[in-house]
Short mmCIF file of C-alpha atoms in Angstrom, two decimals:
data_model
loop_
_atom_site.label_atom_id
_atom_site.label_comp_id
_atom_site.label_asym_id
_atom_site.label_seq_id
_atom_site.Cartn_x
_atom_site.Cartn_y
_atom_site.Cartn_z
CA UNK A 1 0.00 0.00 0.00
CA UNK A 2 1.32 3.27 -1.07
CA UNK A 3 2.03 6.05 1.75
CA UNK A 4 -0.31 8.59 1.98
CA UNK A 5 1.73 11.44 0.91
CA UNK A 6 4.37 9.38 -1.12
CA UNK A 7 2.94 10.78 -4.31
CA UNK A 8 3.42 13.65 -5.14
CA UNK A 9 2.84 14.01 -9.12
CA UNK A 10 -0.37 14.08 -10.98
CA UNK A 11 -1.78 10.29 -11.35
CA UNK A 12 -3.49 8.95 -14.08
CA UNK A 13 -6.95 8.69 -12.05
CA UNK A 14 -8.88 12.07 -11.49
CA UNK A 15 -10.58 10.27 -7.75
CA UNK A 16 -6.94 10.70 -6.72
CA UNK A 17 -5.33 14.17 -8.28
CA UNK A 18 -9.18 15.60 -6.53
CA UNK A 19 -8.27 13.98 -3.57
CA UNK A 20 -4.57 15.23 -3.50
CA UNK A 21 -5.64 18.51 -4.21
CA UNK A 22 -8.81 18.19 -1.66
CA UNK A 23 -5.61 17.40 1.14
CA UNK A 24 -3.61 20.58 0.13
CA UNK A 25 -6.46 22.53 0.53
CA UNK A 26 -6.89 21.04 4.26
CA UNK A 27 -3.34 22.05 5.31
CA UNK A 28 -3.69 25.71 3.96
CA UNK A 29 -7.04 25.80 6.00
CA UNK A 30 -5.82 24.63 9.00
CA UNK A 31 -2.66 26.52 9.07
CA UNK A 32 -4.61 29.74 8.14
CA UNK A 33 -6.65 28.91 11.46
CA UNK A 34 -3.66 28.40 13.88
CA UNK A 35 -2.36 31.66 12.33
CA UNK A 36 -5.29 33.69 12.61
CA UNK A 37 -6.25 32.25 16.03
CA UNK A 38 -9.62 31.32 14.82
CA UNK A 39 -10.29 28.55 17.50
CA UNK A 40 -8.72 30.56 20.09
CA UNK A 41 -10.39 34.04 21.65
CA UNK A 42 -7.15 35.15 23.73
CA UNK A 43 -8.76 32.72 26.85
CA UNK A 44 -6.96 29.46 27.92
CA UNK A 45 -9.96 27.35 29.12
CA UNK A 46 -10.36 23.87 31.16
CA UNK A 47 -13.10 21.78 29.22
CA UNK A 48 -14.37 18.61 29.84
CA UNK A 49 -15.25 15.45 27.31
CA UNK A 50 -18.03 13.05 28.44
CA UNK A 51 -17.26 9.74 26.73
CA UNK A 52 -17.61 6.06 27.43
CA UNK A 53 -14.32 4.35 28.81
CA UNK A 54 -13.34 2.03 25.87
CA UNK A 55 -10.04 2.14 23.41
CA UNK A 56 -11.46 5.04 21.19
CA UNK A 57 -11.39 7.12 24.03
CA UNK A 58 -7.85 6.40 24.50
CA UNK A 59 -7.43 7.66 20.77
CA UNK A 60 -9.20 10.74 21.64
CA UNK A 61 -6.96 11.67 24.38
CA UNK A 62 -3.73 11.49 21.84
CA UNK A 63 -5.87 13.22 19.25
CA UNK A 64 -6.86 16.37 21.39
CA UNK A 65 -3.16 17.17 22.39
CA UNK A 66 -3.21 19.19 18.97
CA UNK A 67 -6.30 21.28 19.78
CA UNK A 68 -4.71 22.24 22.89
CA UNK A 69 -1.50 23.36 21.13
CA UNK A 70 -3.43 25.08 18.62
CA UNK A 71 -6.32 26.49 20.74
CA UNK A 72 -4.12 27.30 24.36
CA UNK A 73 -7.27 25.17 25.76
CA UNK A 74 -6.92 22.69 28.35
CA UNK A 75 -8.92 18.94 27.60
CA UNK A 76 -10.22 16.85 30.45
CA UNK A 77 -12.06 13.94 30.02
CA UNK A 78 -14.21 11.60 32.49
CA UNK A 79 -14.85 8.46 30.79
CA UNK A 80 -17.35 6.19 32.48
CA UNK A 81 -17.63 1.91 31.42
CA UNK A 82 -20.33 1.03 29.21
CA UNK A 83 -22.21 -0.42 31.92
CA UNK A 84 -22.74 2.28 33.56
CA UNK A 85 -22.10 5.03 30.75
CA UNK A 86 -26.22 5.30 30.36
CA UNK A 87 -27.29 6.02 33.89
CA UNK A 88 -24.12 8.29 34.75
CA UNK A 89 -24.51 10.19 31.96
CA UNK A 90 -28.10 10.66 31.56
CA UNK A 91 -28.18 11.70 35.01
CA UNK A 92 -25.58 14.03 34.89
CA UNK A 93 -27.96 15.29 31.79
CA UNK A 94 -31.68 15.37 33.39
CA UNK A 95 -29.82 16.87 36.78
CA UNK A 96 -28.65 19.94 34.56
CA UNK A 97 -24.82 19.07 35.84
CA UNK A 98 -22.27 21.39 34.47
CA UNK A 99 -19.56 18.34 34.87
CA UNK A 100 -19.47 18.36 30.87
CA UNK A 101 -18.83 21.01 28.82
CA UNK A 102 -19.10 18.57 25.30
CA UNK A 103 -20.96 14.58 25.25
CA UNK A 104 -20.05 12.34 23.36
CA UNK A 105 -23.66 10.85 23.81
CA UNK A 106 -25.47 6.85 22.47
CA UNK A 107 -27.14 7.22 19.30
CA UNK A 108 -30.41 6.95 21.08
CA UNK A 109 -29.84 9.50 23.04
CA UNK A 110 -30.75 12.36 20.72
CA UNK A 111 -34.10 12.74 20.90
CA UNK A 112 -34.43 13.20 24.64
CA UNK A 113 -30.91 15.42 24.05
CA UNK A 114 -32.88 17.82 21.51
CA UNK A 115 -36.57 17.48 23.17
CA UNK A 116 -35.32 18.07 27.26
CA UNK A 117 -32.75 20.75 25.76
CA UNK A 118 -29.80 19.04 27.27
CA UNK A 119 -28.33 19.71 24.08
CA UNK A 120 -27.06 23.17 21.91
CA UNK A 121 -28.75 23.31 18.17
CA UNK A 122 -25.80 23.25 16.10
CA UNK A 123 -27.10 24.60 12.94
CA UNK A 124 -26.66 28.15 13.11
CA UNK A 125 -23.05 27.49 14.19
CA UNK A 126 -22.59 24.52 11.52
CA UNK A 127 -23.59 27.51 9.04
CA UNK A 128 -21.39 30.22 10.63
CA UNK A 129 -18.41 27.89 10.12
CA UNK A 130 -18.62 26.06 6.88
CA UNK A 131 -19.84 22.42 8.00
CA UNK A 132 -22.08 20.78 6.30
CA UNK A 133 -23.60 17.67 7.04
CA UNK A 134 -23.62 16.44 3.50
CA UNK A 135 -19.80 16.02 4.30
CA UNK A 136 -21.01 13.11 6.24
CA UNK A 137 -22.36 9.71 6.11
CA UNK A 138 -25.85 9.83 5.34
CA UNK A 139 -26.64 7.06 7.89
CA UNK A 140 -24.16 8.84 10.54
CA UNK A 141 -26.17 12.18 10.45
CA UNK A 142 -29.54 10.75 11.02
CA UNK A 143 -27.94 8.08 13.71
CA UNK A 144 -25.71 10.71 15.88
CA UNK A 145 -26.72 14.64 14.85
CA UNK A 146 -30.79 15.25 13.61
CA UNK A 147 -34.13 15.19 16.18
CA UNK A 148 -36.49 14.82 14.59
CA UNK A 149 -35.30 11.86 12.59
CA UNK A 150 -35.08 12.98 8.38
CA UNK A 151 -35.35 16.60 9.35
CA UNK A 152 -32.16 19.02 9.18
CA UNK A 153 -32.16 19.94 12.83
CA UNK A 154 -28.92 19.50 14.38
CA UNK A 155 -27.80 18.48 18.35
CA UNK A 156 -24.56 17.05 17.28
CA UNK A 157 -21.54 16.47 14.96
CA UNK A 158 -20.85 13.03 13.87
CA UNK A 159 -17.96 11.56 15.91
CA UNK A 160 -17.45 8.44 16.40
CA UNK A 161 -18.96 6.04 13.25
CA UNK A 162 -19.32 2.15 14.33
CA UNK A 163 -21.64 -0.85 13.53
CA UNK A 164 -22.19 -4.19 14.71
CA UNK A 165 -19.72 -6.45 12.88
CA UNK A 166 -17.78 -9.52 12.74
CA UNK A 167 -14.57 -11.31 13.41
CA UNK A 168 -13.26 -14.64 12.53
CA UNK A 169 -10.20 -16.52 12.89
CA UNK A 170 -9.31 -17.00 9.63
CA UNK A 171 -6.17 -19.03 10.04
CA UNK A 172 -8.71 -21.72 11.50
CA UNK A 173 -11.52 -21.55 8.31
CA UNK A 174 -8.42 -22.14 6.33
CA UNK A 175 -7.17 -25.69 7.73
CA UNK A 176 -7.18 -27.74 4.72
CA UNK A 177 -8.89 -30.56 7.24
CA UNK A 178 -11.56 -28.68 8.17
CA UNK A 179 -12.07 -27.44 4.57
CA UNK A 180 -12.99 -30.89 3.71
CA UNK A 181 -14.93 -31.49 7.12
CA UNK A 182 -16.74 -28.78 6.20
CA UNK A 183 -18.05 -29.17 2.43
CA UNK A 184 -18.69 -32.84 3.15
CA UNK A 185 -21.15 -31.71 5.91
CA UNK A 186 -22.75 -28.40 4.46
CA UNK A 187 -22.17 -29.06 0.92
CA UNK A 188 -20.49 -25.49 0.21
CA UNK A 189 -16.69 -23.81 1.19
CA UNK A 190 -15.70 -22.83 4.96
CA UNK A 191 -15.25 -18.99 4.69
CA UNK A 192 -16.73 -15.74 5.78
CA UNK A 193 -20.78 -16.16 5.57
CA UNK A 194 -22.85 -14.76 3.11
CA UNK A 195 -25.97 -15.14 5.24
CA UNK A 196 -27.81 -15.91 8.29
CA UNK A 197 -28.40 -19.11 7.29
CA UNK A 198 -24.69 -19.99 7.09
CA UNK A 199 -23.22 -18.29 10.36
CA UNK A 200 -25.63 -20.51 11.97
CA UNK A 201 -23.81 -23.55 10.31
CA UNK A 202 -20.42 -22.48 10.82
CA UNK A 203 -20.93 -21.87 14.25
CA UNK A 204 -22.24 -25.50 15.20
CA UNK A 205 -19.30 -26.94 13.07
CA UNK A 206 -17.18 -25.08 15.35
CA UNK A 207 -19.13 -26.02 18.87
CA UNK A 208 -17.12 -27.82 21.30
CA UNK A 209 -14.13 -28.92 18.22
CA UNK A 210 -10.40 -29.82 19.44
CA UNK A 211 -8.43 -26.43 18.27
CA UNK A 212 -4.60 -27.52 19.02
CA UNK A 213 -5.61 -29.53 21.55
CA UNK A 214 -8.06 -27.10 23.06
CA UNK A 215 -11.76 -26.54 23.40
CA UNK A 216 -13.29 -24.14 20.79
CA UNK A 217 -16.66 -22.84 20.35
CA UNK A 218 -18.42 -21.26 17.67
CA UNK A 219 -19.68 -17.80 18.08
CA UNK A 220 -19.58 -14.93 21.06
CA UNK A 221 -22.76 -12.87 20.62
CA UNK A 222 -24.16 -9.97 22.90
CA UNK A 223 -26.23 -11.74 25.12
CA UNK A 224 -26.32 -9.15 28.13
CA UNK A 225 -28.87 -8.13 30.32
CA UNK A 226 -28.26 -5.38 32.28
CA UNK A 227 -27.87 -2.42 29.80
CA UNK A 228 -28.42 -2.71 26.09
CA UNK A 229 -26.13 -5.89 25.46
CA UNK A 230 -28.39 -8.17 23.95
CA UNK A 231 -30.84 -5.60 22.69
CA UNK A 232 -27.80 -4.87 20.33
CA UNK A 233 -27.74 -8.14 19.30
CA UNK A 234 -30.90 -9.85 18.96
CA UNK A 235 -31.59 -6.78 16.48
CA UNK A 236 -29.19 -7.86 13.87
CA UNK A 237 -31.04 -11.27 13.54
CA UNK A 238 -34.39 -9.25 13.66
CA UNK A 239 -33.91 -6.77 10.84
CA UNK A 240 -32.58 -9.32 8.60
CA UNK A 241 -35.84 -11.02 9.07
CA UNK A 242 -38.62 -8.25 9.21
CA UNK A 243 -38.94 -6.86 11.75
CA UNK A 244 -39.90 -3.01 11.86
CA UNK A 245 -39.69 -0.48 14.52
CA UNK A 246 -43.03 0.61 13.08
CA UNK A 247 -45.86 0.99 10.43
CA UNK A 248 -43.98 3.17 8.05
CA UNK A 249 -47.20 5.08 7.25
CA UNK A 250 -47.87 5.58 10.52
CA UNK A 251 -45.54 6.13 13.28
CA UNK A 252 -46.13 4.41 16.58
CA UNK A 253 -48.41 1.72 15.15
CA UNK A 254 -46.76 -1.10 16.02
CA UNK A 255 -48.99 -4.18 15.54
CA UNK A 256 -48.18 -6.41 13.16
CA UNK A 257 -44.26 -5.12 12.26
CA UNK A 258 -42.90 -5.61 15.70
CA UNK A 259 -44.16 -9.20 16.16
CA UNK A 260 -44.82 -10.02 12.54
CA UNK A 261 -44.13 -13.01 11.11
CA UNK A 262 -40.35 -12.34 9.62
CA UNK A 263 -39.96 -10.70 13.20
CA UNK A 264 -40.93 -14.28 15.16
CA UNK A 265 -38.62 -15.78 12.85
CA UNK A 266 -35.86 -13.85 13.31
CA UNK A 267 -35.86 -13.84 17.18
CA UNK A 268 -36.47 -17.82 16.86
CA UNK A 269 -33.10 -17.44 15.10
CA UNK A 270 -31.25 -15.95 17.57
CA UNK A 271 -32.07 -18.59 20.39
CA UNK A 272 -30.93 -21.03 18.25
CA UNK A 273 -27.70 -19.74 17.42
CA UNK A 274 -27.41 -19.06 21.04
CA UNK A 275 -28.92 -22.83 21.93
CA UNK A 276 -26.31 -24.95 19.08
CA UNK A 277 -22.90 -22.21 18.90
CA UNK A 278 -22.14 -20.16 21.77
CA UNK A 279 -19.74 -21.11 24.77
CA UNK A 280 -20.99 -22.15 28.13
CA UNK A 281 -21.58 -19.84 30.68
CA UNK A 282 -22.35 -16.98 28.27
CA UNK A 283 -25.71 -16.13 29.15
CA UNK A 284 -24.32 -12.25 30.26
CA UNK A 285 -21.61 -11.14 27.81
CA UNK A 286 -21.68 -7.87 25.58
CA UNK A 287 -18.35 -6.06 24.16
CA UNK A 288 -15.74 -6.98 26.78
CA UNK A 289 -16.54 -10.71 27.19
CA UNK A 290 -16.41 -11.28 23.49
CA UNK A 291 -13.38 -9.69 22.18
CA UNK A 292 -12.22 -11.82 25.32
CA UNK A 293 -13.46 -14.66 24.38
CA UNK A 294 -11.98 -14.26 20.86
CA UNK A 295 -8.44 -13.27 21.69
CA UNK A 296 -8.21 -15.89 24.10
CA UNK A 297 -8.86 -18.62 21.46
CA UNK A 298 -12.50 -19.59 22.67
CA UNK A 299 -14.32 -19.45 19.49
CA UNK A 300 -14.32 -19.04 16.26
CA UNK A 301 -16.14 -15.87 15.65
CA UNK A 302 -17.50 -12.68 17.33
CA UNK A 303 -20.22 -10.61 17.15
CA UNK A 304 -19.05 -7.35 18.39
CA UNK A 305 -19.07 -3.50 17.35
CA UNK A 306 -16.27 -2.38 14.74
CA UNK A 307 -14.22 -0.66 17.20
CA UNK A 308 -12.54 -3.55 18.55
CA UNK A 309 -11.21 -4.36 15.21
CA UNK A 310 -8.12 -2.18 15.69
CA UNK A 311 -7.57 -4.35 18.85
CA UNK A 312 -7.63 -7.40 17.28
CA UNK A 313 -5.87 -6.55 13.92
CA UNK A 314 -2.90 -5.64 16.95
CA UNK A 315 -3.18 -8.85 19.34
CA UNK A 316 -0.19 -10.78 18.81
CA UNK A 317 -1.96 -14.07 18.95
CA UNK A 318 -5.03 -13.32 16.55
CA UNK A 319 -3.46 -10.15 14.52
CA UNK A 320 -1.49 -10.31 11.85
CA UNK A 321 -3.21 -11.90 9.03
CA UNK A 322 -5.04 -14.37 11.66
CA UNK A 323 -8.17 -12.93 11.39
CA UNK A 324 -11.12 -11.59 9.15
CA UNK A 325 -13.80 -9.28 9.19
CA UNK A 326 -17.30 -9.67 7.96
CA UNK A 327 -20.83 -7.94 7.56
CA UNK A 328 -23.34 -9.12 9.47
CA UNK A 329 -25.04 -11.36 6.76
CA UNK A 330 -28.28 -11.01 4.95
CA UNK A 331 -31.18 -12.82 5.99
CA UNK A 332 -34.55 -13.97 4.17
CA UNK A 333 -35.90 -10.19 4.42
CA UNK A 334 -32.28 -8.37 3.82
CA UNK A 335 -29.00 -7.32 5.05
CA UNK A 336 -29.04 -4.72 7.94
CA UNK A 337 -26.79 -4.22 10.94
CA UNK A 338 -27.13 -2.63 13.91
CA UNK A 339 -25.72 1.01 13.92
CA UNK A 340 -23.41 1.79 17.10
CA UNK A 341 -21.02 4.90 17.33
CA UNK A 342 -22.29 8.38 18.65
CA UNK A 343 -22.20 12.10 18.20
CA UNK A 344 -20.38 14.71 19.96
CA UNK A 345 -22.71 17.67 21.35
CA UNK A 346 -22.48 20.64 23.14
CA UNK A 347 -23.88 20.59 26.89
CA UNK A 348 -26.52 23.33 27.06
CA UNK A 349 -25.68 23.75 30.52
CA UNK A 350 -22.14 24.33 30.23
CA UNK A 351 -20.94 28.22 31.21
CA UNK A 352 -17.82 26.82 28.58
CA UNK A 353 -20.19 27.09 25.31
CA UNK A 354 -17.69 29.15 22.70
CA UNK A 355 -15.02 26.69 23.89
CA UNK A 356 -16.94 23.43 23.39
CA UNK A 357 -17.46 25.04 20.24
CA UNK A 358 -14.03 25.67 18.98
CA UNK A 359 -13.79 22.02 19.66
CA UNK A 360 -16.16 20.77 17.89
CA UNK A 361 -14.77 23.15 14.38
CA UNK A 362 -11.28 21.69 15.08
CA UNK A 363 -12.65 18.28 15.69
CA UNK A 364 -14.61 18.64 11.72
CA UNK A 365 -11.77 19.57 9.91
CA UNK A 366 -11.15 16.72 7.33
CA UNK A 367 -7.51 16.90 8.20
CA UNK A 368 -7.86 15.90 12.08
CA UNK A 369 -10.43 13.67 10.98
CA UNK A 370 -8.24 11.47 9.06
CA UNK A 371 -5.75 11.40 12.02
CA UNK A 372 -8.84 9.88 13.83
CA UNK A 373 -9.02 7.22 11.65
CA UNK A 374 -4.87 6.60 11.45
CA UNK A 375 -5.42 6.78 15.49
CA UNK A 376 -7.80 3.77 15.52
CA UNK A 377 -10.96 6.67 15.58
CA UNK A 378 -13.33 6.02 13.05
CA UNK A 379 -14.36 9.03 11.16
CA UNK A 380 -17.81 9.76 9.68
CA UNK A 381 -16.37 12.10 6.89
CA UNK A 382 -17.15 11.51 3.51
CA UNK A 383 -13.73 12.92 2.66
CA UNK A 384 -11.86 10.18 4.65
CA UNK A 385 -13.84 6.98 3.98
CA UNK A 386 -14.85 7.70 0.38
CA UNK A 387 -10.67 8.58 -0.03
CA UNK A 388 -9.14 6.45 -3.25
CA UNK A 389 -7.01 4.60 -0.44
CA UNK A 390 -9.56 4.32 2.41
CA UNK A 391 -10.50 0.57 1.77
CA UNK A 392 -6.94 -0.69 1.55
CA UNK A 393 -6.25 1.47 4.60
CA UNK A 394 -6.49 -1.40 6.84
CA UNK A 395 -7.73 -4.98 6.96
CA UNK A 396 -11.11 -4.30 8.27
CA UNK A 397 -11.78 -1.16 6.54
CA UNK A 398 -13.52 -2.81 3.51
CA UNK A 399 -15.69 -4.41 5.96
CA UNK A 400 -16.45 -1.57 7.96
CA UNK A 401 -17.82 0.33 4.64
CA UNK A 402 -20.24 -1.96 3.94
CA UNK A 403 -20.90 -2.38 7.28
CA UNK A 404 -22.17 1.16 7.85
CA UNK A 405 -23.92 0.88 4.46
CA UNK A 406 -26.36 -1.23 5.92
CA UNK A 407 -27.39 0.32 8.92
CA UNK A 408 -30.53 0.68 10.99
CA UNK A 409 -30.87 1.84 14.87
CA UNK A 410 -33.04 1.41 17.87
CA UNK A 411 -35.39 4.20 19.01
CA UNK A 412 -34.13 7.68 19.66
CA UNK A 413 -37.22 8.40 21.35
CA UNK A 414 -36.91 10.75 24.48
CA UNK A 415 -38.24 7.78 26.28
CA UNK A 416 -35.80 5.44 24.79
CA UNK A 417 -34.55 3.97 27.90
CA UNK A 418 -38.08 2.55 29.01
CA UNK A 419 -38.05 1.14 25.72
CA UNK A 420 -34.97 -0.61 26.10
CA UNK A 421 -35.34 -1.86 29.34
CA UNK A 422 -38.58 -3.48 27.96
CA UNK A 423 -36.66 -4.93 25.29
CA UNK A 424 -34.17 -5.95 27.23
CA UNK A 425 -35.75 -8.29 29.55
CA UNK A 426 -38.45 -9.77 27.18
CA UNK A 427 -34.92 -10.40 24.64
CA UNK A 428 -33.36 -12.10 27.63
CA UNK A 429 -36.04 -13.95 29.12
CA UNK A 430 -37.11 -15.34 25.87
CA UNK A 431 -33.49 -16.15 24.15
CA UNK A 432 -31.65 -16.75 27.32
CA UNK A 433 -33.71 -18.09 29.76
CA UNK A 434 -36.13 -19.72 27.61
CA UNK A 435 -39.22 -18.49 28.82
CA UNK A 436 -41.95 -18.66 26.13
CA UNK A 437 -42.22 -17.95 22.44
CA UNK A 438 -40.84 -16.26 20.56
CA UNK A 439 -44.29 -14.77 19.40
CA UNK A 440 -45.50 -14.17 23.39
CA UNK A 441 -42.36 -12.09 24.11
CA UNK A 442 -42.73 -9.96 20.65
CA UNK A 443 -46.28 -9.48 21.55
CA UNK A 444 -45.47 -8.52 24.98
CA UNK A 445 -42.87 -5.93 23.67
CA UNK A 446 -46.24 -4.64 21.27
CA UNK A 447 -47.92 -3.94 24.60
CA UNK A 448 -44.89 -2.76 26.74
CA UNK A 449 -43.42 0.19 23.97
CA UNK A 450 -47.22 0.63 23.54
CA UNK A 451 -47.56 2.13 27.22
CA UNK A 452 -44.45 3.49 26.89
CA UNK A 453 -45.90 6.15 23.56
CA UNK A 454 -49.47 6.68 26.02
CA UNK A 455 -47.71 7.93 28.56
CA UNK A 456 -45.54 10.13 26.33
CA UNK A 457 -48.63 11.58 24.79
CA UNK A 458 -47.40 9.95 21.18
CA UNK A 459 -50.50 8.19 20.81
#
């Protein structure tokens, strides 16, 4: 792979002499910024960054060092587990704390961000400064930055782009012995599946096989109860099979596209996968346990969010070539996966406003947020990820464009967390636990997000 500024002639294809001179337009920007002080008003401030604690925020840290040089600010950040991210945050939110100057909030959380006015419109500033949010993934804007949803109001700048994805050890699918095992059995090749249908298979071919002497298992998938582990999950299998949020022509009717048909069918999918190819004693995992779980050599495949791809591409034991990346595959209704990542948003009760703001200019230039990617960030610019070399940029970066071309989220309803609590426990009790049908706990999730919209005056 050629360096990114190792050429330095005009090429033979126009993507890349517009993209070269789309770069030196970036540098002349930027440096016309730092020399004109335009993120800087002569005032060294302290902010603070509400994030998650997870390796991206790590990336964020290195990252910000330049806006300090550039800006004279001062960046602190209080990063808070994904376990507890939700209720620490949101309360800091509905308490009207001043701990956070900028949030790097869940994709859910915009509606309640935009309708409670925890959050500062952006679109008179976006407008003021040049940013446009046709710069950005399509699927990115409507996940992280509008309220309402498909209407160009703005709470947020796209910051952080992920997707539920998937990793497999490839050095394992290519054993020439378990080729063979393989096509014998199923009656098609061992490699990354194509759909539903297949993961399914793989992952029973891999339950409880001798690995080099050890124990190996086929799949880790989010199966937690607590905050929004399996709800992530169990939606992957659910899209791909029909389910709908809603009657399209009429929002908040819910009958008959939450528990349709496809829908059953999809959440009958997931217990299975759970019941024939996960490893014992994972009744409660989410991020953490699986990337575990895969590292350690315990199966052959994880669901899990794209971030931890750097991670793995890194480990010593499966980086290096020993592992792929896939989408999550199609099912009988389509191919969809469920959208992760979040926005980054001013705090409307911060008394630090104009500096959050100078943060959030810096943190849209195209040049800093192609340093977020080469940091192990993952950028929601249409200048980075639609760049000549972006796919070849690393191993997983293929996969994580059609990943996020495929995209569909959970609510962003102000009430969003009663929804997912609901969802959560009639997901667990049904898949997990095995309480019930499939059908009872879809219908019960009808009448549970139906209370839910009557007591938020939606219906």
């Amino acid at each position: 792979m050629r360096g990114r500024d190792e050429k330095v002639g005009p090429s033979n294809n126009p993507w890349e002499d517009k993209f070269m001179k789309m770069k030196l337009m970036m540098h002349a920007a930027a440096g016309a910024m730092m020399a004109t002080g335009a993120f800087a008003d002569g005032h060294a401030t302290d902010l603070t960054l509400c994030w998650a604690a997870w390796d991206p925020a790590n990336s964020l840290i290195e990252l910000s060092k330049d806006f300090e040089e550039q800006s004279g600010h001062t960046m602190n950040f209080e990063f808070v587990p994904w376990t507890s991210f939700a209720d620490r945050m949101l309360n800091e939110l509905n308490s009207g704390g001043q701990l956070c100057d900028l949030m790097i909030g869940d994709s859910q959380w915009i509606g309640g961000g935009a309708e409670n006015g925890h959050y500062v419109k952006l679109n008179d500033f976006f407008d003021a400064n040049g940013i446009s949010m046709d710069d950005f993934l399509p699927a990115t804007v409507t996940g992280y930055a509008e309220w309402p949803k498909n209407t160009p109001n703005y709470y947020a700048l796209p910051a952080y782009a992920d997707v539920v994805g998937w990793t497999y050890r490839k050095d394992w699918f290519e054993r020439p012995e378990l080729q063979t095992e393989f096509m014998d059995t199923y009656g098609y090749a061992l490699a990354a599946p194509e759909t539903l249908g297949q993961l399914k298979d793989i992952a029973e071919f891999f339950q409880g096989r001798d690995i080099d002497g050890t124990t190996v298992y086929g799949a880790a998938i989010y199966t937690e109860r607590g905050s929004e582990g399996i709800t992530m999950g169990v939606t992957n299998a659910l899209y791909n099979f029909g389910f709908e949020y809603e009657n399209p022509d009429q929002p908040y009717d819910l009958e008959g596209f939450v528990n349709s048909e496809g829908a059953v069918a999809g959440l009958e999918f997931y217990k299975e996968l759970y019941d024939v190819g996960t490893p014992p004693g994972s009744s409660n995992w989410y991020m953490g346990e699986n990337i575990d779980a895969f590292r350690s050599g315990q199966v052959a495949m994880q669901m899990n969010f794209a971030f931890v791809w750097p991670g793995v591409e890194a480990d010593e034991t499966v980086g290096g070539g020993n592992s792929g990346y896939f989408p999550n595959p199609a099912g009988p209704a389509g191919q969809f996966a469920q959208l992760g990542g979040q926005g980054i948003s001013v705090v409307a009760y911060s008394e630090k406003q104009d500096a959050a703001l100078e943060y959030i200019q810096w943190f849209a230039q195209p040049e800093v947020q192609q340093r977020w990617w080469d940091l192990g960030g993952a950028s929601a610019l249409r200048a980075v990820v639609e760049a000549p070399d972006f796919a070849t940029s690393q191993p997983y970066a293929q996969t994580f464009l059609d990943s996020m071309a495929i995209v569909k989220d959970f609510w962003a309803e102000p009430a969003y967390a009663d929804l997912l609590i609901a969802t959560q426990e009639r997901m667990h009790n049904y898949v997990i636990a095995g309480e019930g049908t499939a059908q009872e706990a879809l219908d019960g999730l009808v009448r549970d997000w139906t209370e839910v919209f009557e007591d938020e005056g939606k219906l």
